[in-house]
Amino acid sequence: MDYDVKGHLKLVLADLPQGVRLVAISKYHPNEYIEAAYAEGQRIFGESHEQELRHKVATLPQDIRWHFIGHLQTNKVKYIAPYITMIEAVDSLKLLKEIDKQAARCGRTIDVLLELHIAEEETKYGLTPDALWQLLADGSWRELEHVRICGLMMMASYVDDMQQIRSEFRQGRELFKQVKEQFFADADYFCERSWGMSHDYKIAIEEGSTMVRIGTAIFGPRVY
Ligand SMILES: *Cc1c(COP(=O)(O)O)cnc(C)c1O
């Protein structure tokens, strides 16, 4: 292997205070890179494509906890429902209901995060703050017994302006607080703020992240 995964992983881990967990984003990277991080004790990995994930699950250690971090089509939920630890980017009630249905079929409860869209970039994905309130106020999520909403996930705009990035994470943090108070005050499990990637995780941690999703800084550039 020509890339020092172990060395880079150690540098990243040294930056994480207690209470911030690392999701090592291994999409597009080969098994040997994941195995190198695994050998250092890393157990949580994140992937964004169902087929790639399926292949990795079949060929890597069974005690890896996989997070699905990409946009998930409802027709793919059934494939990951048997084993996925967390689905991070839920951005519609329709998807939430499908996860509940497939989790029930597997006799399990699946942890999810709701994906916020605050970044100024045009993207189809994620719930705007208004859409988030609407989804929660609608209340039908309360009937879904096989999903557990554990917090929020977001990506900041991909810009160099650190102030803008900080301000977006800060909006996420404020929204989390309000949502927690209004809908999850008694739910200890609603505690996760998944923000921070390779280029902005230090700011994300200062702005209340509990879970960083880091790929490039550990595994190097992805070859698509
Ligand atoms: C790819 C990806 C990451 C990791 O990005 P890096 O810049 O490589 O750290 C984090 N979150 C999501 C949703 C991603 O798709």
mmCIF file of N, CA and C in Angstrom, residues 1 5 24-27 29-40 42 45 47 52 56 60-61 64 66 219:
data_model
loop_
_atom_site.group_PDB
_atom_site.id
_atom_site.type_symbol
_atom_site.label_atom_id
_atom_site.label_comp_id
_atom_site.label_asym_id
_atom_site.label_seq_id
_atom_site.Cartn_x
_atom_site.Cartn_y
_atom_site.Cartn_z
ATOM 1 N N MET A 1 0.856 -1.197 0.000
ATOM 2 C CA MET A 1 0.000 0.000 0.000
ATOM 3 C C MET A 1 0.888 1.242 0.000
ATOM 4 N N VAL A 5 -2.094 5.350 5.652
ATOM 5 C CA VAL A 5 -3.398 5.505 6.308
ATOM 6 C C VAL A 5 -3.222 5.626 7.821
ATOM 7 N N ALA A 24 -15.030 7.239 9.615
ATOM 8 C CA ALA A 24 -14.006 7.254 8.565
ATOM 9 C C ALA A 24 -14.686 6.987 7.224
ATOM 10 N N ILE A 25 -14.651 7.987 6.360
ATOM 11 C CA ILE A 25 -15.387 7.890 5.094
ATOM 12 C C ILE A 25 -14.518 7.194 4.047
ATOM 13 N N SER A 26 -14.895 5.952 3.751
ATOM 14 C CA SER A 26 -14.036 5.080 2.943
ATOM 15 C C SER A 26 -14.514 4.899 1.508
ATOM 16 N N LYS A 27 -15.512 5.665 1.099
ATOM 17 C CA LYS A 27 -16.038 5.535 -0.268
ATOM 18 C C LYS A 27 -14.909 5.683 -1.294
ATOM 19 N N HIS A 29 -12.419 4.006 -1.714
ATOM 20 C CA HIS A 29 -11.113 3.499 -1.292
ATOM 21 C C HIS A 29 -11.180 1.976 -1.151
ATOM 22 N N PRO A 30 -10.064 1.318 -1.456
ATOM 23 C CA PRO A 30 -10.065 -0.149 -1.456
ATOM 24 C C PRO A 30 -10.055 -0.736 -0.042
ATOM 25 N N ASN A 31 -10.401 -2.001 0.040
ATOM 26 C CA ASN A 31 -10.445 -2.689 1.332
ATOM 27 C C ASN A 31 -9.161 -2.571 2.132
ATOM 28 N N GLU A 32 -8.019 -2.604 1.462
ATOM 29 C CA GLU A 32 -6.769 -2.587 2.241
ATOM 30 C C GLU A 32 -6.610 -1.273 3.005
ATOM 31 N N TYR A 33 -7.154 -0.195 2.503
ATOM 32 C CA TYR A 33 -7.115 1.070 3.242
ATOM 33 C C TYR A 33 -7.993 0.974 4.497
ATOM 34 N N ILE A 34 -9.154 0.372 4.325
ATOM 35 C CA ILE A 34 -10.073 0.211 5.456
ATOM 36 C C ILE A 34 -9.453 -0.726 6.489
ATOM 37 N N GLU A 35 -8.831 -1.789 6.001
ATOM 38 C CA GLU A 35 -8.186 -2.745 6.915
ATOM 39 C C GLU A 35 -7.058 -2.090 7.706
ATOM 40 N N ALA A 36 -6.348 -1.159 7.077
ATOM 41 C CA ALA A 36 -5.267 -0.457 7.784
ATOM 42 C C ALA A 36 -5.830 0.382 8.924
ATOM 43 N N ALA A 37 -6.955 1.054 8.684
ATOM 44 C CA ALA A 37 -7.590 1.854 9.741
ATOM 45 C C ALA A 37 -8.187 0.938 10.805
ATOM 46 N N TYR A 38 -8.762 -0.167 10.363
ATOM 47 C CA TYR A 38 -9.346 -1.154 11.282
ATOM 48 C C TYR A 38 -8.276 -1.697 12.238
ATOM 49 N N ALA A 39 -7.100 -1.946 11.682
ATOM 50 C CA ALA A 39 -6.009 -2.481 12.503
ATOM 51 C C ALA A 39 -5.592 -1.498 13.588
ATOM 52 N N GLU A 40 -5.877 -0.222 13.376
ATOM 53 C CA GLU A 40 -5.588 0.805 14.386
ATOM 54 C C GLU A 40 -6.733 0.979 15.378
ATOM 55 N N GLN A 42 -10.054 1.576 14.463
ATOM 56 C CA GLN A 42 -11.222 2.293 13.928
ATOM 57 C C GLN A 42 -12.323 1.286 13.569
ATOM 58 N N PHE A 45 -17.220 3.217 9.878
ATOM 59 C CA PHE A 45 -16.877 3.648 8.523
ATOM 60 C C PHE A 45 -18.141 4.123 7.813
ATOM 61 N N GLU A 47 -20.038 5.056 4.011
ATOM 62 C CA GLU A 47 -20.059 4.853 2.560
ATOM 63 C C GLU A 47 -21.292 5.540 1.985
ATOM 64 N N GLU A 52 -21.274 -0.515 -3.639
ATOM 65 C CA GLU A 52 -19.909 -0.520 -3.113
ATOM 66 C C GLU A 52 -19.923 -0.992 -1.657
ATOM 67 N N LYS A 56 -18.186 -4.306 0.243
ATOM 68 C CA LYS A 56 -17.277 -4.160 1.382
ATOM 69 C C LYS A 56 -17.780 -4.927 2.597
ATOM 70 N N LEU A 60 -15.256 -7.576 4.463
ATOM 71 C CA LEU A 60 -14.501 -6.957 5.572
ATOM 72 C C LEU A 60 -15.025 -7.467 6.922
ATOM 73 N N PRO A 61 -14.295 -7.201 8.004
ATOM 74 C CA PRO A 61 -14.702 -7.735 9.320
ATOM 75 C C PRO A 61 -16.144 -7.366 9.696
ATOM 76 N N ILE A 64 -17.443 -4.158 11.930
ATOM 77 C CA ILE A 64 -17.440 -2.760 11.461
ATOM 78 C C ILE A 64 -18.864 -2.217 11.558
ATOM 79 N N TRP A 66 -21.257 0.348 9.990
ATOM 80 C CA TRP A 66 -21.359 1.121 8.755
ATOM 81 C C TRP A 66 -22.408 2.216 8.865
ATOM 82 N N PHE A 219 -7.542 8.931 4.201
ATOM 83 C CA PHE A 219 -7.239 7.974 3.129
ATOM 84 C C PHE A 219 -6.597 8.605 1.890
#
